[in-house]
Amino acid sequence: FYALYMRSSLAKRVVTLHQSHPVLDANSSSAKVSSERFWGSYRPQVYFGMKTRSPKSMVTGMMWMRQFSDMDVNLRHTCEQGDRLQGYGWLMHDGITFGVQEIRDNDFTLTTEFVKRMGGDHGGDWTWRITAKQHSSAPQAPVISLMFYAAADTQGSLEAHVEEKNRLASITGFSEELGNFKITFRKPVIGELSSAKYASYNYLKTVSPGLEKLTEIVRHSLNHRFVYNLPSGEKRHYIAVDTYKPPHHQNQQKPPDTRKESDFVVHQVTVQMPFQIEVLFESGSFHRRPNQLVGSIMTQELENRKAEFDTKFERTFGLESKGFSQAHVRFGKAALSNMLGGMGYFHGQSVVQSVYNEYPLLYPEGALFTAVPSRSFFPRGFLWDEGFHQLLLSKWDPQVSREAIAHWIDLMNVEGWIPREQILGDEARSKVPAEFVVQRNENANPPTLFLALQKLIEQFSDNPDKAAFQPTLPFLRRLFPRLKTWFEWYNTTQTGPLPNSYRWRGRDKDTNLFLNPKTLTSGLDDYPRASHPSADERHVDLHCWMALSSGIMASVARLLGEPHQDYELSHQVLCDNNLLNELHWSEQLRAFGDFGNHTQAVSLQQEKVYVPPGQPRHQFPVARLVRSVRKAPKLQYVNALGYVSLFPFLLQILQPASPKLEHIFRDIRDSDKLWTPYGLRSLSKADTMYMKRNTEHDAPYWRGPIWININYLAVRALHHYRNKEGPYQGKAAALYEELRTNIINNVYRQYLETGYIWEQYNDSTGRGQGSHPFTGWSALTVLMMAEQY
Ligand code: 6A9
C-alpha cells in the first residue's frame, strides 16, 4: 500500500504547481488593473484579429476572399504559408496602443490598422481601418470580400443588428469582462471625404463549438447564389456566407453539446478596389467619449501614434544616427513591430507526462503572455526562444518583458520544471501534430530567461533612478523563490557523470533509425552529439548555460540581499577555464565539444528486406533507411565542429587571455568551416554530418544553415572580447565588424527580396528558408544594427 501511495503521489508531482506565491497577482491582466494592455492583437495566429488578456476572451477577427478569380475559394484567415502571400506583417506596432500592418496578396495589398482609446472600466474602445489597393499589375480592379467577425468562447453573448435586408450594421454583446459593448461596421469609402461606394452585404449568425472551427464554419456556409453589380452594368455571381447548419441540427437524434456552443457573427462586405473601411468597437462603460474614433479623427490619431513611435524607435535604437538608410530603418521597425505584434495571450492546459504516469496528464490551467517564433508555423510559446525575444523587447518596454517572464515562471511546477513548448487551448492544439503535444518533465530547454533577466538587472543598475526600471527590484523579489527552484531543477536533474558536468536528458532513444539521435531539449535539435546516447555523456553547451545561470542567480541574490555565496561559488567553478578544458577540450579536434559513447563511422543505408524467391516484391514492406554502424562506439570526444563547440566563447565563459580563443577565431573565420558571407553556419562544412539528413524524411536543420539567435550571441561575444584587454582583442574587433555587417546585410536583403524575415538562412546562398514569417529571434538583427548587447 505504501509503495502504491508513494507512486500515486509521485505521479501527481508533475501536475502540481510551485507552492510559492505566483509572480503575477490573479487579476494582474484584468481590465481593471491593466486596462491599457487589456485589448491587443494577441492572436498572432490570424492575419488580423484582437482579443483581451483574459481566459475565455471574446475574439474579433477578419477573413478575406478574392471574388471572380479563377482559383478555388481563397479564403484567408489563419496565417498559412500555403496561402503564399507575397508578405505580411506589422510595419509599426508599439505593443499597446496601435499597429499598422501590410498584407500583400496576389494582386492587391490590404493595410490593417488599429488604434485604441482608453475610457470606462473595460479596456476602452478601438477602431480598425482596412485600406485595400490593387497592384499596378492587376488588369482590372479586384473585387474582394472582407469578413469581419466576433466570436464568443464559451461565455458572453452576441446579437446581430441587420438593416437594409442583408447588411449587418452592428453587433451588440455582453460578457463578464467586457460588460456591454457595440461593434459597428461602417460602409466602405474611397477616401476619408468621399461618400459611400457600391458594396454588397451578407452576414452569418450561428454558433461555434470552438475557436479552432471558425474558418470551417465560414467555408461551409459559402454559397454562390448572390449577385454583384459591376460598375460596367454587368451582373456576376459572387460567393458569400449564407446559412450554416451546425452538425447536430442536421441530426436531431444527437443532443446538442450546448456547453461549448458560443455565438459567432460574421459581417461580409463585397466591394471593388480601391476602398477603405472602418470597424468600431465601443465599450458600454465608456460614457463621455468626446467623439467617435473614425474618419479624420482616426487619421489624426494614427498620425500622432506613428510620430510617437518613430521618435521612440530612434531614441531607443538610434539607427538613423548610426547612418542607416531610411529603408534599413523601416526594416528595423518592422522587425521590432512583428515581435511586439506577434505577442499572444494563451490560456489552457499542457499535456504532460513523467516516468510515474502510465498516461499523459493535463497540467493545471494557466495563462501565457508571450512572443511567438512564427505566426504561421509555430504561433505559440517556446521556452528558450522567449529568452531571446525578451532581449529585444526589454529595450523597448521593460514592462512587457517583466510580464512575459512572470507568466513563464508562473507555469513552473513544484519540481521546478517548465514545459518547453506551450500548447495551450484548443486553437493552439489544432496546429500541432499529436506526437508533438506531450511534454515530459525530464526535459529541459536552455534557461535563456536568465539572459533576459541579466538585461533587466543591467538596465536597473545603470539607471537606478529611472521610473521605468523602478519595478525591477520588487519584480525580482517576487521571482526569486521560483528562480531558486528553477536553477536547482537544472542543477539536479541535468547533471553529468563527472562533478560539475552536465547532460541534456531526453535524447532520442531509437538510435537505430537516426543518423544521429536528436537532442530537441538543447534547442539545437539535430546538431550532432554522441552517436550512442548514454549516461556517460557530458554536454558543453549545457555546462555554459549553467555557468551563465549561476552567475545571474548570484547577481539577483546579491541585489536582494539574499544569501548568494553558493551561487557565486558555483559560478566560479563552472567558469574555471581549467575545468572547462578538462571536461570539454578535445586536443585532437582543437575545439570544445561534448564527450560520450561515440563513433563517427555511421551512415544511413537501405534496410535489407528479405523477399522469399518467387514472392511478389510489393507484398513486402518498403525498405527504410536505417543506421549502419561500421565501427563500435567508445568513450571519447564527439568530433563535431559548430555552434556547440563555440559555447564557451558565445556565453563569454573564456577569459580574454584564453589561448582557446585563437583556435575559435580561426575556425570562425575559415570558409571551409564556419564562415559564410551571411553569418556563421551551424556546423562546419568539413564535418562528416554537414548537411546530412537524419532520416529519409528529416532534412538537416542545425547541420549547416545559419541561425540568427546564435549569430547574435557570437556578435555579442565578439563585442565583449573586443572591449577586454587581451591578446585577441584586435582579432575580435575585426571579426565583430565583418560578422555584424554580413548578418545585417543578408537578413535585410532577404526581407526586401522575399517580403519575409526567415527561420534560418542558407549557408551557400544566404536565401531565407524554413518557416516564415519568423520574427522571433531572427528579429535580433535590430539589436545588432543598434549595437546593443
Ligand atoms: C513542430 C509542426 C504545422 C525548432 O522556434 C521554435 C523551435 C526552437 O525552439 C528550436 O530551437 N523550433 C528549433 O530547433 C521550431 C519547433 C517547432 C516544433 C513543432 C510542429 C507544426 O506544423
mmCIF file of C-alpha atoms and ligand atoms in Angstrom, residues 373 377-378 380 382 384-385 421 431-433 436 523-525 701-702 707 759 774 777, ligand 1:
data_model
loop_
_atom_site.group_PDB
_atom_site.id
_atom_site.type_symbol
_atom_site.label_atom_id
_atom_site.label_comp_id
_atom_site.label_asym_id
_atom_site.label_seq_id
_atom_site.Cartn_x
_atom_site.Cartn_y
_atom_site.Cartn_z
ATOM 1 C CA PRO A 373 8.669 32.441 -33.067
ATOM 2 C CA PHE A 377 4.026 27.733 -38.272
ATOM 3 C CA PHE A 378 4.675 27.959 -34.537
ATOM 4 C CA ARG A 380 2.804 29.569 -29.513
ATOM 5 C CA PHE A 382 8.717 28.205 -26.722
ATOM 6 C CA TRP A 384 14.269 29.187 -24.920
ATOM 7 C CA ASP A 385 13.007 31.308 -27.813
ATOM 8 C CA GLU A 421 6.637 24.129 -25.740
ATOM 9 C CA LYS A 431 -1.953 23.361 -35.107
ATOM 10 C CA VAL A 432 0.243 20.640 -33.613
ATOM 11 C CA PRO A 433 0.523 17.022 -34.761
ATOM 12 C CA PHE A 436 4.460 16.549 -30.501
ATOM 13 C CA GLY A 523 17.184 23.656 -28.714
ATOM 14 C CA LEU A 524 19.700 22.562 -31.337
ATOM 15 C CA ASP A 525 17.617 19.539 -32.355
ATOM 16 C CA TYR A 701 18.223 21.637 -39.634
ATOM 17 C CA TRP A 702 21.115 22.586 -37.321
ATOM 18 C CA TRP A 707 20.586 30.719 -37.305
ATOM 19 C CA GLU A 759 13.716 30.988 -39.542
ATOM 20 C CA PHE A 774 9.849 34.149 -38.423
ATOM 21 C CA TRP A 777 14.898 35.566 -32.594
HETATM 22 C C1 6A9 B 1 6.516 21.129 -34.942
HETATM 23 C C2 6A9 B 1 4.821 21.368 -36.695
HETATM 24 C C3 6A9 B 1 2.097 22.909 -38.516
HETATM 25 C C4 6A9 B 1 12.782 24.404 -33.683
HETATM 26 O O1 6A9 B 1 11.359 28.170 -32.716
HETATM 27 C C5 6A9 B 1 10.793 27.110 -32.035
HETATM 28 C C6 6A9 B 1 11.685 25.889 -32.089
HETATM 29 C C7 6A9 B 1 13.038 26.210 -31.461
HETATM 30 O O2 6A9 B 1 12.900 26.377 -30.085
HETATM 31 C C8 6A9 B 1 14.048 25.125 -31.699
HETATM 32 O O3 6A9 B 1 15.299 25.551 -31.232
HETATM 33 N N1 6A9 B 1 11.802 25.450 -33.486
HETATM 34 C C9 6A9 B 1 14.135 24.796 -33.171
HETATM 35 O O4 6A9 B 1 15.063 23.774 -33.371
HETATM 36 C C10 6A9 B 1 10.502 25.089 -34.094
HETATM 37 C C11 6A9 B 1 9.891 23.877 -33.449
HETATM 38 C C12 6A9 B 1 8.576 23.503 -33.992
HETATM 39 C C13 6A9 B 1 8.115 22.191 -33.409
HETATM 40 C C14 6A9 B 1 6.704 21.876 -33.678
HETATM 41 C C15 6A9 B 1 5.092 21.019 -35.271
HETATM 42 C C16 6A9 B 1 3.558 22.090 -36.830
HETATM 43 O O5 6A9 B 1 3.145 22.040 -38.168
#
